[in-house]
Short mmCIF file of C-alpha atoms in Angstrom, two decimals:
data_model
loop_
_atom_site.label_atom_id
_atom_site.label_comp_id
_atom_site.label_asym_id
_atom_site.label_seq_id
_atom_site.Cartn_x
_atom_site.Cartn_y
_atom_site.Cartn_z
CA MET P 1 -52.28 25.22 12.24
CA ARG P 2 -50.29 28.48 12.23
CA ASP P 3 -48.87 27.75 15.68
CA SER P 4 -47.88 24.27 14.56
CA SER P 5 -46.02 25.76 11.60
CA ARG P 6 -44.03 28.12 13.83
CA LEU P 7 -43.06 25.26 16.13
CA THR P 8 -42.00 23.17 13.17
CA ARG P 9 -39.73 25.80 11.67
CA ARG P 10 -37.94 26.23 14.99
CA ALA P 11 -37.90 22.60 16.05
CA VAL P 12 -37.13 20.89 12.77
CA LEU P 13 -35.23 23.44 10.69
CA GLY P 14 -33.59 25.54 13.37
CA LEU P 15 -32.90 23.33 16.35
CA THR P 16 -31.50 20.49 14.27
CA ALA P 17 -28.40 22.61 13.79
CA ALA P 18 -28.00 22.89 17.56
CA ALA P 19 -28.44 19.15 18.00
CA LEU P 20 -26.09 18.20 15.16
CA PRO P 21 -23.07 17.65 17.44
CA VAL P 22 -25.05 15.06 19.43
CA ALA P 23 -25.98 13.08 16.32
CA ALA P 24 -22.55 13.41 14.74
CA ALA P 25 -20.80 12.11 17.83
CA THR P 26 -23.02 9.03 18.20
CA PRO P 27 -21.39 5.76 17.07
CA ALA P 28 -23.05 3.61 14.40
CA SER P 29 -25.57 1.19 15.87
CA ALA P 30 -25.46 -2.54 15.26
CA ALA P 31 -28.03 -3.90 12.84
CA THR P 32 -31.27 -5.15 14.31
CA ALA P 33 -32.46 -8.73 13.86
CA ILE P 34 -35.96 -7.77 12.69
CA GLY P 35 -37.03 -10.17 9.96
CA GLY P 36 -34.43 -12.79 10.76
CA GLU P 37 -30.91 -13.07 12.12
CA ARG P 38 -29.30 -13.31 8.68
CA LEU P 39 -30.56 -9.88 7.74
CA ALA P 40 -28.46 -8.41 10.56
CA ARG P 41 -25.26 -9.89 9.15
CA ASP P 42 -22.71 -8.10 7.03
CA GLY P 43 -22.15 -9.29 3.48
CA ILE P 44 -24.50 -10.65 0.82
CA GLN P 45 -27.21 -12.99 2.10
CA THR P 46 -28.76 -15.51 -0.28
CA SER P 47 -29.57 -19.21 -0.30
CA GLY P 48 -30.45 -21.77 -2.95
CA ALA P 49 -29.82 -19.56 -5.96
CA THR P 50 -26.82 -18.27 -7.88
CA GLY P 51 -26.14 -15.61 -10.45
CA LEU P 52 -26.57 -12.44 -8.39
CA PRO P 53 -25.36 -9.34 -10.27
CA LYS P 54 -21.60 -8.99 -9.78
CA LYS P 55 -21.17 -5.23 -10.05
CA LEU P 56 -23.52 -3.92 -7.40
CA THR P 57 -22.10 -0.82 -5.72
CA ALA P 58 -25.01 0.10 -3.42
CA ARG P 59 -24.24 0.40 0.29
CA SER P 60 -27.43 -1.55 1.02
CA TRP P 61 -30.02 -3.47 -1.02
CA LEU P 62 -32.80 -6.03 -0.66
CA VAL P 63 -34.98 -8.25 -2.87
CA ALA P 64 -38.30 -9.56 -1.53
CA ASP P 65 -41.48 -11.28 -2.68
CA HIS P 66 -44.42 -8.92 -2.25
CA LYS P 67 -47.02 -11.60 -1.58
CA THR P 68 -45.16 -13.87 0.81
CA GLY P 69 -42.86 -11.29 2.36
CA GLU P 70 -39.89 -13.60 1.89
CA VAL P 71 -36.55 -11.82 1.55
CA LEU P 72 -34.77 -13.58 -1.31
CA ALA P 73 -31.44 -11.78 -1.06
CA SER P 74 -29.99 -8.81 0.77
CA TYR P 75 -26.89 -6.81 1.56
CA ARG P 76 -26.73 -4.90 4.83
CA ALA P 77 -30.51 -4.84 4.97
CA HIS P 78 -30.66 -2.95 8.26
CA GLN P 79 -27.90 -0.43 7.65
CA ARG P 80 -29.22 2.98 8.66
CA LEU P 81 -28.79 5.50 5.85
CA ALA P 82 -30.37 8.77 4.79
CA PRO P 83 -33.51 7.82 2.83
CA ALA P 84 -34.21 11.00 0.81
CA SER P 85 -37.66 11.05 -0.81
CA THR P 86 -38.22 7.32 -0.47
CA LEU P 87 -39.40 8.31 3.03
CA LYS P 88 -42.48 9.75 1.32
CA MET P 89 -43.76 6.16 1.13
CA LEU P 90 -44.09 6.24 4.91
CA PHE P 91 -45.74 9.65 4.66
CA ALA P 92 -48.31 8.15 2.30
CA ASP P 93 -48.77 5.08 4.51
CA THR P 94 -49.57 7.47 7.36
CA VAL P 95 -51.68 10.22 5.76
CA LEU P 96 -53.13 8.92 2.49
CA GLY P 97 -56.34 7.53 3.96
CA LYS P 98 -57.19 10.62 6.00
CA PHE P 99 -58.76 12.87 3.37
CA GLU P 100 -61.23 12.26 0.58
CA ARG P 101 -59.70 12.60 -2.88
CA THR P 102 -62.29 15.21 -3.86
CA ARG P 103 -61.73 17.47 -0.86
CA THR P 104 -60.47 20.91 -1.83
CA TYR P 105 -57.98 23.12 -0.04
CA ARG P 106 -56.84 26.69 -0.71
CA VAL P 107 -53.11 26.95 -0.07
CA THR P 108 -51.74 29.79 2.06
CA ASP P 109 -48.26 31.26 2.43
CA ALA P 110 -48.00 29.65 5.87
CA ASP P 111 -48.49 26.18 4.36
CA LEU P 112 -45.30 26.59 2.34
CA ALA P 113 -43.22 28.68 4.75
CA ASP P 114 -41.36 25.71 6.19
CA VAL P 115 -40.49 23.91 2.93
CA PRO P 116 -36.69 23.51 3.04
CA SER P 117 -34.64 25.49 0.55
CA GLY P 118 -33.43 23.29 -2.30
CA SER P 119 -36.42 20.95 -2.10
CA SER P 120 -37.93 19.16 -5.07
CA MET P 121 -41.17 20.95 -5.92
CA VAL P 122 -44.24 20.23 -8.00
CA GLY P 123 -45.26 23.90 -8.19
CA VAL P 124 -47.90 24.41 -5.50
CA LYS P 125 -48.76 28.11 -5.20
CA PRO P 126 -50.45 30.12 -2.44
CA GLY P 127 -53.94 31.30 -3.35
CA ILE P 128 -54.70 28.33 -5.62
CA THR P 129 -57.27 25.73 -4.60
CA TYR P 130 -56.26 22.10 -5.10
CA THR P 131 -58.02 18.80 -4.62
CA VAL P 132 -56.43 16.24 -2.33
CA HIS P 133 -56.10 14.03 -5.39
CA GLN P 134 -53.99 16.65 -7.14
CA LEU P 135 -51.77 17.14 -4.11
CA TRP P 136 -51.08 13.39 -3.92
CA GLN P 137 -50.21 13.40 -7.61
CA GLY P 138 -47.68 16.09 -6.77
CA VAL P 139 -46.23 13.92 -4.01
CA PHE P 140 -45.95 10.69 -5.98
CA LEU P 141 -45.13 11.93 -9.47
CA ARG P 142 -42.87 14.90 -8.81
CA SER P 143 -41.81 14.14 -5.23
CA GLY P 144 -43.05 17.63 -4.37
CA ASN P 145 -42.04 18.71 -0.89
CA ASP P 146 -44.44 21.61 -1.31
CA ALA P 147 -47.35 19.16 -1.72
CA VAL P 148 -46.12 17.15 1.29
CA HIS P 149 -46.08 20.24 3.48
CA VAL P 150 -49.57 21.33 2.41
CA LEU P 151 -50.97 17.88 3.22
CA SER P 152 -49.05 17.89 6.52
CA HIS P 153 -50.61 21.23 7.50
CA MET P 154 -54.01 19.85 6.57
CA ASN P 155 -53.16 16.98 8.93
CA GLY P 156 -52.50 19.34 11.85
CA GLY P 157 -48.95 20.45 11.19
CA ILE P 158 -45.46 19.15 10.53
CA ALA P 159 -44.70 18.10 14.12
CA LYS P 160 -47.95 16.13 14.42
CA THR P 161 -47.36 14.44 11.08
CA VAL P 162 -43.78 13.52 11.99
CA ALA P 163 -44.98 12.00 15.27
CA GLU P 164 -47.66 9.99 13.43
CA MET P 165 -45.12 8.79 10.87
CA GLN P 166 -42.81 7.60 13.63
CA ALA P 167 -45.69 5.77 15.28
CA LYS P 168 -46.61 4.21 11.93
CA ALA P 169 -43.03 3.06 11.41
CA GLU P 170 -43.06 1.40 14.80
CA ASP P 171 -46.36 -0.32 14.03
CA LEU P 172 -44.85 -1.62 10.79
CA GLN P 173 -41.84 -2.74 12.88
CA ALA P 174 -39.56 -0.50 10.83
CA LEU P 175 -37.24 0.06 13.76
CA ASP P 176 -34.29 1.37 11.73
CA THR P 177 -36.28 4.46 10.82
CA HIS P 178 -36.05 7.85 12.49
CA VAL P 179 -38.40 10.50 11.12
CA VAL P 180 -37.45 14.18 11.40
CA SER P 181 -39.34 15.63 8.43
CA PRO P 182 -42.27 14.23 6.42
CA ASP P 183 -40.65 14.88 3.04
CA GLY P 184 -37.38 12.95 3.44
CA PHE P 185 -35.24 16.06 3.03
CA ASP P 186 -31.82 15.88 4.68
CA HIS P 187 -31.93 16.47 8.44
CA PRO P 188 -29.50 15.20 11.10
CA GLY P 189 -30.80 11.96 12.53
CA GLN P 190 -33.24 11.20 9.72
CA VAL P 191 -32.47 7.63 8.64
CA SER P 192 -34.06 4.45 7.37
CA SER P 193 -32.86 1.18 5.83
CA ALA P 194 -33.43 -1.00 2.79
CA TYR P 195 -35.46 -3.32 4.98
CA ASP P 196 -37.70 -0.56 6.33
CA LEU P 197 -38.24 1.11 2.95
CA THR P 198 -39.32 -2.24 1.54
CA LEU P 199 -41.78 -2.59 4.43
CA PHE P 200 -43.23 0.84 3.58
CA ALA P 201 -43.64 -0.10 -0.08
CA ARG P 202 -45.22 -3.47 0.65
CA HIS P 203 -47.69 -1.97 3.10
CA GLY P 204 -48.52 0.88 0.74
CA LEU P 205 -49.18 -1.36 -2.23
CA HIS P 206 -51.97 -3.05 -0.28
CA ASP P 207 -53.84 0.25 -0.70
CA ASP P 208 -55.44 0.79 -4.12
CA ASP P 209 -54.88 4.56 -4.08
CA PHE P 210 -51.20 4.16 -3.16
CA GLY P 211 -50.74 1.70 -6.02
CA ALA P 212 -52.58 3.92 -8.49
CA TYR P 213 -50.58 7.02 -7.61
CA CYS P 214 -47.15 5.39 -7.73
CA SER P 215 -47.91 3.83 -11.14
CA THR P 216 -49.24 7.03 -12.74
CA ARG P 217 -46.88 8.27 -15.44
CA THR P 218 -48.26 11.74 -16.21
CA ALA P 219 -50.93 14.09 -14.92
CA ASN P 220 -52.17 17.65 -15.43
CA PHE P 221 -51.48 19.92 -12.46
CA PRO P 222 -53.23 23.23 -11.68
CA ALA P 223 -51.41 26.41 -12.63
CA GLY P 224 -54.10 28.88 -11.57
CA GLY P 225 -57.44 29.75 -13.14
CA LYS P 226 -58.26 27.17 -15.77
CA LYS P 227 -54.64 26.62 -16.71
CA THR P 228 -52.71 23.40 -16.07
CA PHE P 229 -49.27 22.01 -16.82
CA GLN P 230 -48.19 18.43 -17.27
CA ILE P 231 -46.12 16.64 -14.63
CA GLN P 232 -44.29 13.37 -15.22
CA ASN P 233 -43.33 10.65 -12.76
CA THR P 234 -39.65 10.86 -11.81
CA ASP P 235 -39.36 7.04 -11.61
CA ARG P 236 -37.21 6.39 -14.67
CA LEU P 237 -37.91 2.65 -14.74
CA LEU P 238 -41.61 3.47 -14.97
CA THR P 239 -41.43 6.18 -17.63
CA GLY P 240 -38.28 5.24 -19.53
CA THR P 241 -36.40 8.54 -19.47
CA TYR P 242 -32.76 9.68 -19.39
CA GLY P 243 -31.63 6.85 -21.63
CA LEU P 244 -33.48 4.08 -19.80
CA ARG P 245 -36.28 1.93 -21.17
CA PRO P 246 -39.43 1.27 -19.15
CA TYR P 247 -38.92 -1.90 -17.14
CA LYS P 248 -41.29 -4.71 -18.11
CA GLY P 249 -44.03 -5.03 -15.50
CA MET P 250 -42.94 -1.99 -13.49
CA ILE P 251 -45.64 -0.66 -11.13
CA GLY P 252 -43.76 1.91 -9.00
CA VAL P 253 -42.80 2.77 -6.25
CA LYS P 254 -40.59 5.74 -5.16
CA ASN P 255 -37.21 7.23 -5.95
CA GLY P 256 -35.21 9.79 -4.03
CA TYR P 257 -32.11 11.94 -4.21
CA THR P 258 -30.37 14.49 -2.04
CA SER P 259 -26.75 15.58 -1.93
CA HIS P 260 -26.39 13.82 1.42
CA ALA P 261 -28.37 10.64 0.72
CA GLY P 262 -27.25 10.19 -2.84
CA ASN P 263 -29.70 8.07 -4.85
CA THR P 264 -32.26 5.80 -3.22
CA PHE P 265 -35.01 3.78 -4.84
CA THR P 266 -37.65 1.20 -4.02
CA GLY P 267 -39.25 -0.42 -7.04
CA ALA P 268 -41.96 -3.03 -7.58
CA ALA P 269 -42.57 -5.05 -10.72
CA THR P 270 -44.94 -7.88 -11.67
CA ARG P 271 -44.34 -10.76 -14.09
CA ASP P 272 -46.40 -13.90 -14.56
CA GLY P 273 -48.48 -13.10 -11.51
CA ARG P 274 -45.48 -12.61 -9.21
CA THR P 275 -44.56 -9.22 -7.73
CA LEU P 276 -41.08 -8.46 -6.47
CA LEU P 277 -39.87 -5.55 -4.39
CA VAL P 278 -36.32 -4.20 -4.66
CA THR P 279 -34.72 -1.43 -2.61
CA VAL P 280 -31.33 0.03 -3.51
CA MET P 281 -29.63 2.67 -1.37
CA HIS P 282 -26.58 4.81 -2.09
CA PRO P 283 -24.88 3.28 -5.16
CA ALA P 284 -21.37 4.55 -5.83
CA ASN P 285 -22.37 6.60 -8.85
CA GLY P 286 -25.28 8.96 -9.43
CA GLY P 287 -27.48 9.33 -12.47
CA ASN P 288 -29.03 6.08 -13.63
CA GLU P 289 -26.97 3.72 -11.45
CA VAL P 290 -29.67 3.24 -8.79
CA TYR P 291 -32.11 2.21 -11.54
CA LYS P 292 -29.63 -0.05 -13.29
CA GLU P 293 -28.85 -1.91 -10.08
CA THR P 294 -32.56 -2.19 -9.29
CA GLU P 295 -33.19 -3.56 -12.78
CA ALA P 296 -30.38 -6.09 -12.39
CA LEU P 297 -31.78 -7.32 -9.07
CA LEU P 298 -35.30 -7.56 -10.49
CA ASP P 299 -33.99 -9.57 -13.44
CA TRP P 300 -32.25 -11.91 -11.02
CA GLY P 301 -35.36 -12.24 -8.86
CA PHE P 302 -37.59 -13.14 -11.80
CA GLY P 303 -34.92 -15.43 -13.23
CA LYS P 304 -32.38 -17.39 -11.19
CA GLY P 305 -33.79 -15.97 -7.99
CA SER P 306 -36.99 -17.97 -8.53
CA SER P 307 -35.27 -20.90 -6.82
CA ALA P 308 -33.98 -18.83 -3.89
CA ARG P 309 -34.86 -19.85 -0.36
CA ALA P 310 -35.80 -17.11 2.07
CA VAL P 311 -33.00 -15.57 4.11
CA GLY P 312 -35.48 -13.51 6.10
CA THR P 313 -38.98 -12.10 6.01
CA LEU P 314 -40.80 -8.78 5.86
CA VAL P 315 -42.68 -8.78 9.16
CA GLU P 316 -46.36 -7.92 9.42
CA PRO P 317 -47.63 -4.75 11.14
CA LEU P 318 -48.42 -5.11 14.81
CA SER P 319 -51.88 -3.65 14.21
CA GLU P 320 -52.61 -6.43 11.72
CA GLY P 321 -51.62 -9.28 14.00
CA GLY P 322 -47.91 -9.32 13.33
CA ALA P 323 -45.79 -10.92 16.01
CA SER P 324 -43.58 -8.44 17.84
CA ALA P 325 -40.03 -8.88 16.60
CA SER P 326 -37.10 -8.30 18.92
CA PRO P 327 -35.11 -5.14 18.14
CA THR P 328 -32.16 -6.50 20.12
CA PRO P 329 -28.96 -6.28 18.05
CA SER P 330 -27.80 -9.63 16.72
CA GLY P 331 -24.78 -11.01 18.50
CA GLY P 332 -22.97 -11.62 15.22
CA ALA P 333 -23.93 -8.33 13.60
CA LYS P 334 -21.34 -5.71 12.91
CA GLY P 335 -21.92 -2.00 13.03
CA ALA P 336 -22.88 -0.39 9.77
CA PRO P 337 -19.54 0.35 8.07
CA GLY P 338 -19.26 3.75 6.50
CA ALA P 339 -22.31 5.17 8.26
CA THR P 340 -22.25 8.93 8.47
CA GLY P 341 -22.93 10.93 11.59
CA ALA P 342 -26.52 11.50 10.52
CA ALA P 343 -27.00 7.81 9.88
CA ALA P 344 -25.49 6.83 13.18
CA SER P 345 -28.15 7.98 15.61
CA SER P 346 -29.81 5.35 17.75
CA SER P 347 -33.42 4.25 17.19
CA ASP P 348 -34.02 4.07 20.94
CA ALA P 349 -37.25 5.67 22.09
CA THR P 350 -35.28 8.17 24.18
CA SER P 351 -33.67 9.69 21.08
CA PRO P 352 -33.45 13.49 21.24
CA TRP P 353 -35.29 13.64 17.93
CA ARG P 354 -38.44 12.36 19.61
CA LEU P 355 -38.41 15.61 21.58
CA LEU P 356 -39.52 17.37 18.42
CA GLU P 357 -43.03 16.10 19.15
CA GLY P 358 -43.68 18.75 21.80
CA ALA P 359 -42.73 22.28 22.71
CA ALA P 360 -41.27 21.18 26.02
CA GLY P 361 -39.06 18.70 24.25
CA THR P 362 -37.95 21.43 21.89
CA VAL P 363 -36.57 23.43 24.78
CA VAL P 364 -34.69 20.39 26.09
CA LEU P 365 -33.27 19.70 22.65
CA LEU P 366 -32.03 23.26 22.28
CA ALA P 367 -30.33 23.14 25.67
CA GLY P 368 -28.79 19.77 24.92
CA GLY P 369 -27.54 20.94 21.56
CA ALA P 370 -25.95 24.05 23.04
CA PHE P 371 -24.28 22.01 25.79
CA ALA P 372 -22.97 19.50 23.26
CA LEU P 373 -21.71 22.30 21.05
CA ARG P 374 -19.55 23.62 23.88
CA ARG P 375 -18.30 20.24 25.12
CA ARG P 376 -17.84 18.32 21.88
CA ARG P 377 -16.65 20.90 19.37
CA VAL P 378 -13.26 19.27 18.84
CA ALA P 379 -14.64 15.73 18.75
CA VAL P 380 -17.31 16.62 16.21
CA ALA P 381 -14.85 18.34 13.91
CA ALA P 382 -12.63 15.27 13.92
CA ALA P 383 -15.56 12.91 13.37
CA ALA P 384 -16.95 15.01 10.52
CA LYS P 385 -13.61 15.05 8.76
CA ALA P 386 -13.12 11.31 9.12
CA GLU P 387 -16.65 10.44 8.03
CA GLU P 388 -17.00 12.82 5.11
CA ASN P 389 -18.14 10.70 2.18
CA GLN P 390 -19.42 11.94 -1.15
CA GLY P 391 -23.07 11.00 -1.74
CA SER P 392 -23.71 9.81 1.79
#
């Protein structure tokens, strides 16, 4: 476990800087046709219903029926963008079933040594013993990167967990997703899409524990000895904070924010026996905007969207009998406009980020990054200046 931690700090936190020129110089990829050809198109996709909210500013969004998997409306569903903490849904899809809720674990300094500076934290401390249940509360309620890293070390280390998450994404046919860290923190090349995040939420909500955690509003978290402190879910549509009211029927799922990703959110709500999923990525403004646009899309889905005909579908996991969908870019799809350098990296299996899964690959990545740094310095500087975009 200690060796895995050392490899992770070098491979994920150190070598990403060396590889940054490679990612920054890669052009934006065309959208995939997973889930239907219309989802790869630019522009709003809807059929058979009117009245979509007029003032949506998100760079990508999607509305889907949880039960049927039908996509009722979307906008740039496959655009690859930084996911922030919404990627923790994939972390939960991958790791949640591995440990009994009652299992205890005493946290060490090494478990927290590779938590990125500036991370959201729940307050995990070395020397304190936690149950797995408490650690998952820290992940879901407070989006604690410290809790994610402890669970990842319990799972064999950061690199192993990242590799398993990538494999899980591929099983779910979430082919827009590139995993670099388990917590969703900003790293070059770490991207997902509104389509993929909705897949993660739908799959997760089939698990009772996942559903229970994402719908929990408050919990008491260990502070050492017999002391505890209360933590509250950061999903504002669930708790009704920062000037928002709780959304009727809200059951989760996960919000995220980083300075690079801006605001991201996947939410699920149930009314009259029908559950809808909405993902909103990168609205123009911060604060409550991601929740307001999610609320508007949910209102549409439960209202005028009830008559909408599917413009695509959320595909089933390969391991559960889902038909393999072609990742070939659609002929009519345009590249993702406005994609940053980090969001532009290819999802091809030969991506340099896959090299993080082994020590040998780490050496290759370092060499490649150094070579690119020498050869592409001017090109990267120009690309970075042109693509600089607040909140992206």
